[in-house]
CSV table of C-alpha atoms in Angstrom, one decimal:
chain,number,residue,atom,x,y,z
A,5,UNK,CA,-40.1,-12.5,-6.4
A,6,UNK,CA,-37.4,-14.7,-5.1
A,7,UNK,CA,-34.3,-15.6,-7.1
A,8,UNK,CA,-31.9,-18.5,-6.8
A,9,UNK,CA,-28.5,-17.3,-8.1
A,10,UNK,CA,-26.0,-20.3,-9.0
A,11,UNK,CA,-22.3,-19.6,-9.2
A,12,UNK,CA,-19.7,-21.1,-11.3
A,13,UNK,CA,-16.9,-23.7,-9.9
A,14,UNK,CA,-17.1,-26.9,-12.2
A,15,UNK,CA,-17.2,-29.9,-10.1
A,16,UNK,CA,-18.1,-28.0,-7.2
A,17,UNK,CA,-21.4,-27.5,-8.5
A,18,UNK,CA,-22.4,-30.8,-6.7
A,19,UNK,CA,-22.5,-28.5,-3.9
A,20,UNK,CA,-25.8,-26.6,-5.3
A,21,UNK,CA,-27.5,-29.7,-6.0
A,22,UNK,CA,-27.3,-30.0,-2.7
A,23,UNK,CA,-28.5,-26.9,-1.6
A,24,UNK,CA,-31.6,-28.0,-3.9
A,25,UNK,CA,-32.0,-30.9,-2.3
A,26,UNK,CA,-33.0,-29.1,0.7
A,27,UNK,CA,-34.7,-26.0,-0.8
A,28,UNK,CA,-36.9,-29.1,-1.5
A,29,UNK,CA,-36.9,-30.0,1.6
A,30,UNK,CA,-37.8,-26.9,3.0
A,31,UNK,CA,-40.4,-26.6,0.4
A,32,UNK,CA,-39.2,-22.9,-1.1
A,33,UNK,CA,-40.7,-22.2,-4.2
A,34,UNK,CA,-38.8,-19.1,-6.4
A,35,UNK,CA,-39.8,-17.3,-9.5
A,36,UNK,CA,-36.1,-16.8,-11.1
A,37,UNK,CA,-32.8,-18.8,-11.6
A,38,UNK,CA,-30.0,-17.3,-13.0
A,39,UNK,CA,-26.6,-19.1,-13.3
A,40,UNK,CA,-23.0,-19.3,-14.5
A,41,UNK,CA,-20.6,-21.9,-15.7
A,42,UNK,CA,-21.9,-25.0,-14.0
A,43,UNK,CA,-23.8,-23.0,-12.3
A,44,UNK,CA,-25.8,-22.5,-15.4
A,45,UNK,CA,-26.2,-25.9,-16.4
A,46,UNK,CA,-28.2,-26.9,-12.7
A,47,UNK,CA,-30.0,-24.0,-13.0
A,48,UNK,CA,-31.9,-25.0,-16.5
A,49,UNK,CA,-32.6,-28.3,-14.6
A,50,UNK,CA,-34.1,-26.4,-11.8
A,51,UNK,CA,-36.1,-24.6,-14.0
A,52,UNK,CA,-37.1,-27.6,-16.0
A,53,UNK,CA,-37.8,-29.2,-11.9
A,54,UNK,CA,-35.4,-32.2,-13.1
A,55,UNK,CA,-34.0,-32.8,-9.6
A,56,UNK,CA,-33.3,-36.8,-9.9
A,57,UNK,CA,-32.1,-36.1,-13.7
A,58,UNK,CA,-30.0,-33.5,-12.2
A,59,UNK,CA,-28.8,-35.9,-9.4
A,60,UNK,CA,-28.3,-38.9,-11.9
A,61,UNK,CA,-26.2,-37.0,-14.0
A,62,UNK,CA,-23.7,-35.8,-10.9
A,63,UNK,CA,-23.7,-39.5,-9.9
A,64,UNK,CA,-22.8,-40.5,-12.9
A,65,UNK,CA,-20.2,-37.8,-14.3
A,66,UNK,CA,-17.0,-38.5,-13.9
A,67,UNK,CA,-13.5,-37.6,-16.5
A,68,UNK,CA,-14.5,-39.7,-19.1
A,69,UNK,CA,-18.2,-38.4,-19.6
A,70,UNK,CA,-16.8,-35.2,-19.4
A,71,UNK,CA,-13.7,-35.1,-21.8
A,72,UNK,CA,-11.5,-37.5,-24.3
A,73,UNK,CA,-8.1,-38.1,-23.1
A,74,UNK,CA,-8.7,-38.5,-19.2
A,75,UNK,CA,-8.3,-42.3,-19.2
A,76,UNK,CA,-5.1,-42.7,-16.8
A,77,UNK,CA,-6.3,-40.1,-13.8
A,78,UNK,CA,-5.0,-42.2,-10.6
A,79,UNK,CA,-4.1,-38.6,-8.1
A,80,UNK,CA,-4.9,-35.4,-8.2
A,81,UNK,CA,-1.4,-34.5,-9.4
A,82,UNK,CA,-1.8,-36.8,-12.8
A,83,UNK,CA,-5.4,-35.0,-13.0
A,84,UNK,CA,-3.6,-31.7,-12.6
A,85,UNK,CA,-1.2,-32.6,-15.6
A,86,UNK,CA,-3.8,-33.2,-17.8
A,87,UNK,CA,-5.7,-30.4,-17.8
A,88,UNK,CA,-2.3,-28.2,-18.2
A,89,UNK,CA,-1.3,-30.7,-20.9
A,90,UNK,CA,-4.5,-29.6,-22.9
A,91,UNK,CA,-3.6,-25.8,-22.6
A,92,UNK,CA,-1.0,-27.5,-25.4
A,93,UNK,CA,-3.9,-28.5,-27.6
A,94,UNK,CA,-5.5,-25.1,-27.4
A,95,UNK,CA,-8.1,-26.3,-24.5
A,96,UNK,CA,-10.4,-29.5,-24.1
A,97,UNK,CA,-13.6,-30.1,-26.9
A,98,UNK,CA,-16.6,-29.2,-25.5
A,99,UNK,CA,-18.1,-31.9,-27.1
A,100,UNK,CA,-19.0,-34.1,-24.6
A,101,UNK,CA,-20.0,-31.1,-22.4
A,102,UNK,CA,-22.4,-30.5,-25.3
A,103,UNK,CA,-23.8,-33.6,-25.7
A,104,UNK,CA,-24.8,-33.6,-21.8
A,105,UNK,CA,-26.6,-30.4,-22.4
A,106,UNK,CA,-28.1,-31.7,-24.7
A,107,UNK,CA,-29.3,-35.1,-23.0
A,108,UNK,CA,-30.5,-32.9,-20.1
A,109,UNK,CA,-31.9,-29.8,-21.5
A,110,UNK,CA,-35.9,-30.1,-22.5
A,111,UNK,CA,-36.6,-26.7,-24.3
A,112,UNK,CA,-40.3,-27.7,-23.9
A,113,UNK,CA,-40.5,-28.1,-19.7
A,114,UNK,CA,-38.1,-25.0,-19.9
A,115,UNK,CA,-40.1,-22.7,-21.5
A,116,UNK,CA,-43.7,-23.7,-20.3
A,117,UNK,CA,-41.6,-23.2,-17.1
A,118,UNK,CA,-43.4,-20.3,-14.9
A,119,UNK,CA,-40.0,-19.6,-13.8
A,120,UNK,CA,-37.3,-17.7,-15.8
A,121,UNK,CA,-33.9,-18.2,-16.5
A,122,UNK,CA,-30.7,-16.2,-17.1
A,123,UNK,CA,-27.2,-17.3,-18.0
A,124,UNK,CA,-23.4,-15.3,-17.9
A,125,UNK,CA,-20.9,-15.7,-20.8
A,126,UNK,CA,-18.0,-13.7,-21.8
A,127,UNK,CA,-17.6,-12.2,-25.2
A,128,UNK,CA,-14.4,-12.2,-26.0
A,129,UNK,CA,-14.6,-10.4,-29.4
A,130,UNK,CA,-16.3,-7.2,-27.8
A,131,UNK,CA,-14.9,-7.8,-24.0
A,132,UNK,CA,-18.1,-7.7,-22.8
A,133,UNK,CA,-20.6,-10.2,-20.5
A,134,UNK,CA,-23.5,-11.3,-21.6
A,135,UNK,CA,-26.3,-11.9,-20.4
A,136,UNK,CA,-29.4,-14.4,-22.1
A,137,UNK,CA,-32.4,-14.8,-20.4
A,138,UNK,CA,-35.3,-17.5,-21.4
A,139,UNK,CA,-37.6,-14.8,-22.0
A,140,UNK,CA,-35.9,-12.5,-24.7
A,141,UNK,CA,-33.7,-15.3,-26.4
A,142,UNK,CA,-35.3,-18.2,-28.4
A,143,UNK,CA,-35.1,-22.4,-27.1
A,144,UNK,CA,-31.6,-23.3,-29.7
A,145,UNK,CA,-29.7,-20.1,-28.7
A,146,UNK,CA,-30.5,-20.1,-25.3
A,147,UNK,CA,-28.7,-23.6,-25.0
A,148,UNK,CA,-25.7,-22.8,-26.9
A,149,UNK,CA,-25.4,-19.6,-24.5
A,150,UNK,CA,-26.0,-22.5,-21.7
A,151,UNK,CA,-22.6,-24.2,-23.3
A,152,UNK,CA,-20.4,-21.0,-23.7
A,153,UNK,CA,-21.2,-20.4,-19.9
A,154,UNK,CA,-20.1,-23.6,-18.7
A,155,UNK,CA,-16.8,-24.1,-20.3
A,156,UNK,CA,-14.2,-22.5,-18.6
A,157,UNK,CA,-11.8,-21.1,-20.9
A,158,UNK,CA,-8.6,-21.7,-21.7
A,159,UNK,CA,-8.9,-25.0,-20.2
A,160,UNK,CA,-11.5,-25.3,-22.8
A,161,UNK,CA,-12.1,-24.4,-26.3
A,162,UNK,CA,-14.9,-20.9,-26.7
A,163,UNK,CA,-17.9,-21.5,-28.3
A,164,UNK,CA,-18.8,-19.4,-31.6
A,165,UNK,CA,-21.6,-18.1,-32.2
A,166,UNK,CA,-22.2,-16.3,-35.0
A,167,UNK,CA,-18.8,-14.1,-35.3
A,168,UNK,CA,-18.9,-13.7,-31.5
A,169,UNK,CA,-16.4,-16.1,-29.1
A,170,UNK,CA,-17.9,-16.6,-25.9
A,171,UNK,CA,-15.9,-17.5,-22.6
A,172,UNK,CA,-16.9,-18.8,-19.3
A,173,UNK,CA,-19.2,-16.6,-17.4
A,174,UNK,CA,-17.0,-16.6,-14.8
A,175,UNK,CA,-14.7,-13.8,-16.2
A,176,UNK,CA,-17.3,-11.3,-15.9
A,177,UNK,CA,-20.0,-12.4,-13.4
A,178,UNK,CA,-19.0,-15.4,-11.6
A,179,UNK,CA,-22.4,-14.7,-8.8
A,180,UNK,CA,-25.2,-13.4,-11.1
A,181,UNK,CA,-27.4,-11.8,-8.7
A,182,UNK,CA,-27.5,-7.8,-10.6
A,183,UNK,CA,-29.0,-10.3,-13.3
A,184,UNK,CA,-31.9,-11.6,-10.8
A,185,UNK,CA,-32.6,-8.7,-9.4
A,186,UNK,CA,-32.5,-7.1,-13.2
A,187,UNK,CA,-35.1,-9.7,-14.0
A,188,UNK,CA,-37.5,-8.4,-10.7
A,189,UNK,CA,-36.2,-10.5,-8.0
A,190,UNK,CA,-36.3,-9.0,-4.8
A,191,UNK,CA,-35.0,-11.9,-2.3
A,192,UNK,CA,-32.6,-13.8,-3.3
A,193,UNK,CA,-30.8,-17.1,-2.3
A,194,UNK,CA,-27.5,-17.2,-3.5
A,195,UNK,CA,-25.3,-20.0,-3.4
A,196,UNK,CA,-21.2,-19.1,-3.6
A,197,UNK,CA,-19.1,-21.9,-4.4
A,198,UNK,CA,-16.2,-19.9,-3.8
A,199,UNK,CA,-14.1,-20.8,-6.9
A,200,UNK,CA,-12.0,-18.1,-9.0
A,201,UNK,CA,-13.9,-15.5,-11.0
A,202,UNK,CA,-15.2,-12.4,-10.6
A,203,UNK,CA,-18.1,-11.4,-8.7
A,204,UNK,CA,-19.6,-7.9,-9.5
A,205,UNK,CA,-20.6,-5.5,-6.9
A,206,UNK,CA,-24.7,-5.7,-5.8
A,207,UNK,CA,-26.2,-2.8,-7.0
A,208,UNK,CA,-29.2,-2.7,-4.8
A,209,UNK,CA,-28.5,-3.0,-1.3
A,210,UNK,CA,-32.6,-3.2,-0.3
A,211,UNK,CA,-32.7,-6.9,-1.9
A,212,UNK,CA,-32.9,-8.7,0.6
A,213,UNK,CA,-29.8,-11.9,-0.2
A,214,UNK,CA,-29.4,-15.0,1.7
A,215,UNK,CA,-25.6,-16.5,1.0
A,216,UNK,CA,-25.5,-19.6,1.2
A,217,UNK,CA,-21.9,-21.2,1.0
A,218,UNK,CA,-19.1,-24.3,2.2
A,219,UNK,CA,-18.7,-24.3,5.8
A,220,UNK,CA,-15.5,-26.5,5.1
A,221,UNK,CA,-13.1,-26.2,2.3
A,222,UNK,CA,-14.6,-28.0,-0.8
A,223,UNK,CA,-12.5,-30.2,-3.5
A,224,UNK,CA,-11.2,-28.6,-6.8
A,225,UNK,CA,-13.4,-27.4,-9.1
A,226,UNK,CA,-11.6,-29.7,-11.5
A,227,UNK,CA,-11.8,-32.9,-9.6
A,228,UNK,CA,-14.8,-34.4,-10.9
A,229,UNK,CA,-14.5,-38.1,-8.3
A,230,UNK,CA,-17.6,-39.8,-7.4
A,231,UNK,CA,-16.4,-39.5,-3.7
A,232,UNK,CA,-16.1,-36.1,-3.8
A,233,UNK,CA,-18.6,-35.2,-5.6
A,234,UNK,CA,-20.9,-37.6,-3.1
A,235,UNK,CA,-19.3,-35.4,0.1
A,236,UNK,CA,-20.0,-31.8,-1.9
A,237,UNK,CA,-24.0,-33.0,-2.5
A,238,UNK,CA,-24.2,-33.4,1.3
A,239,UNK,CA,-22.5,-30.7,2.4
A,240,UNK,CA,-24.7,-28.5,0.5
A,241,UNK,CA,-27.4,-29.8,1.9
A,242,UNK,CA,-26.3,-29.3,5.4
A,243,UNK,CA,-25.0,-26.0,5.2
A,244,UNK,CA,-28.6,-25.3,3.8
A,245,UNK,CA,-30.6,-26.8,6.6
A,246,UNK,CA,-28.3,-24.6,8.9
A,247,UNK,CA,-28.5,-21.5,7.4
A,248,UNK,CA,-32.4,-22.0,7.7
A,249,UNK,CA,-32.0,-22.8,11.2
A,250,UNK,CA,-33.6,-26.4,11.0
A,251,UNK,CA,-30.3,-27.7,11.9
A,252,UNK,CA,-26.9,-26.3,13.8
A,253,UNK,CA,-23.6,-26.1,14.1
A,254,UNK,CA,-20.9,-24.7,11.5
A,255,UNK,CA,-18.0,-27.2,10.5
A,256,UNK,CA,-20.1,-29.9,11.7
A,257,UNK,CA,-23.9,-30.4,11.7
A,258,UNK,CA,-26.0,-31.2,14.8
A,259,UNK,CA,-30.0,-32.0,15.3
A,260,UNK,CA,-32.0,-28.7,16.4
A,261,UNK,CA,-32.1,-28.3,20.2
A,262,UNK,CA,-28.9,-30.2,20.6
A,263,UNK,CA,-27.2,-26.8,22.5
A,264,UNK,CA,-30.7,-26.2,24.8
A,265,UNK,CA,-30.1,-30.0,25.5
A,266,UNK,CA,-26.6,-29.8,26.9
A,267,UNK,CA,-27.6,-26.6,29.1
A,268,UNK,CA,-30.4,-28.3,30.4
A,269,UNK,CA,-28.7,-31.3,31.4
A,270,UNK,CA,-24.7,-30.0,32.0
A,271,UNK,CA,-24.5,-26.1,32.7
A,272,UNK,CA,-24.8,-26.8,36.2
A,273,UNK,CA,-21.9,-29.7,36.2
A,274,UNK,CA,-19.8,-27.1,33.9
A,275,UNK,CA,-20.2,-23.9,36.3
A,276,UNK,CA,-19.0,-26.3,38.9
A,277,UNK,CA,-16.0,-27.6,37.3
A,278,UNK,CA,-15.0,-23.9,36.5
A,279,UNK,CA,-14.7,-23.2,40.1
A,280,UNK,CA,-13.0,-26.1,40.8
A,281,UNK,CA,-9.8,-25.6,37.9
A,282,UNK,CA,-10.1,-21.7,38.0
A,283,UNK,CA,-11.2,-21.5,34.6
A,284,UNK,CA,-12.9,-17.7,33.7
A,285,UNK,CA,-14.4,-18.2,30.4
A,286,UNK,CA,-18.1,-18.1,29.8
A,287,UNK,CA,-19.6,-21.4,28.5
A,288,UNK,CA,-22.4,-19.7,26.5
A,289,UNK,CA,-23.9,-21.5,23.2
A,290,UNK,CA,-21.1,-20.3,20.7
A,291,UNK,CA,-18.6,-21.7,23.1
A,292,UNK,CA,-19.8,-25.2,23.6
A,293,UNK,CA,-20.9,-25.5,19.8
A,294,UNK,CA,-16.6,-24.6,18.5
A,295,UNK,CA,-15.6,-26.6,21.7
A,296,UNK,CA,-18.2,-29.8,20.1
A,297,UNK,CA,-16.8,-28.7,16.8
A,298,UNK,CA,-13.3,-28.7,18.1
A,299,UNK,CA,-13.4,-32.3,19.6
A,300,UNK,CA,-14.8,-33.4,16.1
A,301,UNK,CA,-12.3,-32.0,14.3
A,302,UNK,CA,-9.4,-33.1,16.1
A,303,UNK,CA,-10.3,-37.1,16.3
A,304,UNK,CA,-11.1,-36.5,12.5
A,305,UNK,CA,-14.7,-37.2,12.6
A,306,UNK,CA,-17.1,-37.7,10.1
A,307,UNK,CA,-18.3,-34.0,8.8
A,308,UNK,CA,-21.0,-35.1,6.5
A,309,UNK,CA,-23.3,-36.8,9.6
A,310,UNK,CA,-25.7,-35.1,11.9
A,311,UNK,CA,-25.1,-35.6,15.5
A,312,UNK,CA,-27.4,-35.3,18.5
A,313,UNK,CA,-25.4,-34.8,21.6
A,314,UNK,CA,-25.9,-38.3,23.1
A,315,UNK,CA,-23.9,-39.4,19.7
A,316,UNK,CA,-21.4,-36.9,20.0
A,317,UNK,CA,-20.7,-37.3,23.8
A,318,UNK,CA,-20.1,-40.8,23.2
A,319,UNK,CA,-17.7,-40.7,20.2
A,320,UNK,CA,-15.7,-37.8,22.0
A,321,UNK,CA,-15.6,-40.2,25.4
A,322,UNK,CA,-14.8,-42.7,23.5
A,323,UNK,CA,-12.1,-41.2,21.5
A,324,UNK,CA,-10.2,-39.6,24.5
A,325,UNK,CA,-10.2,-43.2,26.8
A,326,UNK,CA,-7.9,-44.7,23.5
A,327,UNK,CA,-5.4,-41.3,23.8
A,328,UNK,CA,-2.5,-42.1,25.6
A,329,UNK,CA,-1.7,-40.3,28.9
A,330,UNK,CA,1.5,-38.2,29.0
A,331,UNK,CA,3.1,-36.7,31.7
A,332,UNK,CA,3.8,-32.9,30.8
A,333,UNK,CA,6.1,-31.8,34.1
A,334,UNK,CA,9.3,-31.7,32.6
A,335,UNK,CA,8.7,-30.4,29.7
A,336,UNK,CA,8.3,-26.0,29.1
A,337,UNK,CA,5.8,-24.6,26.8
A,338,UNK,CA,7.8,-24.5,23.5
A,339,UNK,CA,8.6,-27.7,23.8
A,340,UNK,CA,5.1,-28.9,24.4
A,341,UNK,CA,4.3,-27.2,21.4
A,342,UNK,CA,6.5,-28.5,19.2
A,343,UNK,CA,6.3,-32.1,20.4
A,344,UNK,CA,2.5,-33.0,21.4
A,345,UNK,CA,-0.4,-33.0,19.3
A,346,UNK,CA,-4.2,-31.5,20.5
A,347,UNK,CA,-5.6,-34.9,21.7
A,348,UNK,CA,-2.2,-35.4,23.9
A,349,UNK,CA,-2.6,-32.4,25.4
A,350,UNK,CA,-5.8,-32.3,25.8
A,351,UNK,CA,-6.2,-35.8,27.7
A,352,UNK,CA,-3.5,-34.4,29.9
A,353,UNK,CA,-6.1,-31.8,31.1
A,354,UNK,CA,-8.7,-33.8,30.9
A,355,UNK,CA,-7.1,-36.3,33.8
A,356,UNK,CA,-6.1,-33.3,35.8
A,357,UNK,CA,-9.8,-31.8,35.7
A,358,UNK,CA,-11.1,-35.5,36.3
A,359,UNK,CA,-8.9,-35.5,39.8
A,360,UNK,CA,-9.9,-31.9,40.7
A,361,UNK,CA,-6.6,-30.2,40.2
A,362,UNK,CA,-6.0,-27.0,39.5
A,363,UNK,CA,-5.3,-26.1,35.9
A,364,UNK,CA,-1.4,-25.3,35.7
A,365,UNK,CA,-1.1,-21.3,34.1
A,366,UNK,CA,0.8,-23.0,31.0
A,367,UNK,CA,-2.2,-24.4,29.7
A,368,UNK,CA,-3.6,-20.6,29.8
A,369,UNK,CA,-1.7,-21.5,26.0
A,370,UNK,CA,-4.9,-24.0,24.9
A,371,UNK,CA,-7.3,-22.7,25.9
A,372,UNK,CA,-9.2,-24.9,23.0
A,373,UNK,CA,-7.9,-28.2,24.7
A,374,UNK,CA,-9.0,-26.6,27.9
A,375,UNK,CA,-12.6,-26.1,26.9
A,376,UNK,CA,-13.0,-29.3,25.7
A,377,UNK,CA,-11.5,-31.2,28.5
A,378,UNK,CA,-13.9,-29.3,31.1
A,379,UNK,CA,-16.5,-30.5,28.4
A,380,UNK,CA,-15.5,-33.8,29.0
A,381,UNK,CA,-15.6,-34.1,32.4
A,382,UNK,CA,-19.0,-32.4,32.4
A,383,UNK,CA,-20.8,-34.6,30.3
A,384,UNK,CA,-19.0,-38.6,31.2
């Protein structure tokens, strides 16, 4: 049976809806979902097969659906404050986090649900996790289990139940997949947001797991801003794609074939130039794709798009004509270092290359700028 396992990381969770998306996509069906923190609340709504609820709510959410008292957030810094502020209070009401569990969870579509569910909280009376699942526990306590899971204490007030206090699931079991494969899975997806908690050592090594996680550096789990939470849904959707090899790249995401493209049309033009500046390195497909990746990243392109290579040859032309061109002869290493940014130094190389000089050994130091300037000349 196959297992989606969600992790906690509050408003990076945007990130697994996502990776639904293109699960969708890609047409995978699974048997089991088992979740933690906000993990735990997608994962009843992928149970429940609520994917535009599920995406409505995340366009929607923002501070104000989410808590009392978050009227004046302008900057991350006054966001920061408020949280810490609440520590004062004894942690946030979970309230309104209650209420959207409530607006979203459908006990009925859960249950008739052929797939099961699992959920992580923390008992903080007995110092234990644990563990529901939809097919031992009963529709009301199963959601209040849902609540405890999601509310990431001491940022937020525990949920009681009974004489227990229960704790985000993300002090025990921040990556439920012992819980998946305790409830038969045998392949797993699992989706790491990378946020703080603990994740608890797999104790069957013959599952077989596919880990899906950010590429790039996500936003704060507590920074729930409709831009960000807009660029987290995409990137989760890319990274998927990749991981599944329907699309590639790493940092950036490019259209299948885009790599046997450029060897088909420029391996030939890029041996050549080689010879011609006595550069040694091998441009094999991991090279070109962090050399593409590198050009991206240094003009600051957009990281949520999908390229083909006549795209990105053009931006990166484009980019490089509006650099301005610097003389380096004076000037020794350090100081080249210290004074010039990438895109200086790397039009610098790129005119050299472009008049068939020989590469100067000092720029054996960039080798990065060096790649993507025999890149350049290879493909304009």
């Amino acid at each position: 049976m196959l297992a989606v396992v969600l992790s906690g990381g509050g408003a990076r969770g945007a990130y697994e809806v996502g990776v639904w998306k293109a699960l969708r996509k890609l047409k995978i069906k699974y048997q089991i979902v088992t979740g933690t923190s906000i993990g735990a609340i997608n994962g009843f709504m992928m149970v429940q097969n609520d994917f535009y609820k599920c995406i409505k709510f995340w366009k929607k959410v923002n501070y104000n659906t989410l808590y009392d008292g978050f009227d004046q957030i302008n900057n991350d810094q006054e966001m920061y404050l408020t949280y810490f502020s609440k520590l004062i209070d004894g942690g946030i009401d979970t309230s309104k986090i209650a209420k959207i569990i409530d607006d979203n969870y459908n006990p009925q579509k859960l249950y008739k649900s052929k797939i099961n569910y699992g959920v992580v909280a923390y008992n903080l009376v007995e110092h234990k996790a644990i563990y529901a699942t939809k097919d031992k526990i009963g529709k009301d306590e199963l959601k209040q289990y849902i609540l405890a899971s999601a509310t990431m204490f001491p940022f937020f007030k525990p949920t009681k139940i009974n004489k227990d206090i229960l704790i985000d699931g993300g002090y025990t079991d921040n990556l439920p997949i012992n819980l998946a494969i305790d409830m038969g899975a045998n392949e797993i997806i699992a989706i790491d947001l990378r946020a703080i908690g603990i994740n608890q050592k797999i104790k069957n090594n013959n599952v077989n797991i596919i880990k899906i996680e950010p590429n790039n550096q996500l936003d704060s789990v507590f920074k729930f801003d409709e831009k960000a939470i807009n660029h987290m849904i995409k990137l989760g959707y890319n990274d998927t794609l990749k991981k599944f090899n329907k699309y590639e790249g790493k940092i950036y995401t490019f259209k299948k074939g885009t790599i046997m493209k450029f060897n088909f049309r420029y391996k030939n033009k890029i041996n050549n130039i080689k010879n011609i500046v006595g550069y040694d390195n091998d441009f094999d497909d991991d090279l070109i794709i962090k050399t593409i990746e590198y050009g991206l990243e240094m003009f600051n392109c957009d990281i949520e798009k999908i390229y083909d290579l006549k795209l990105v040859n053009k931006i990166l032309l484009e980019k490089m004509e509006d650099v301005d061109e610097i003389e380096f002869d004076k000037f020794d290493i350090n100081e080249i270092k210290k004074i010039f940014d990438d895109t200086i130094i790397t039009k610098y190389i790129y005119l050299k290359i472009k008049k068939c000089d020989k590469i100067n050994k000092i720029f054996s130091f960039f080798s990065k700028e060096v790649a993507l300037a025999i890149y350049l000349n290879a493909v304009r």
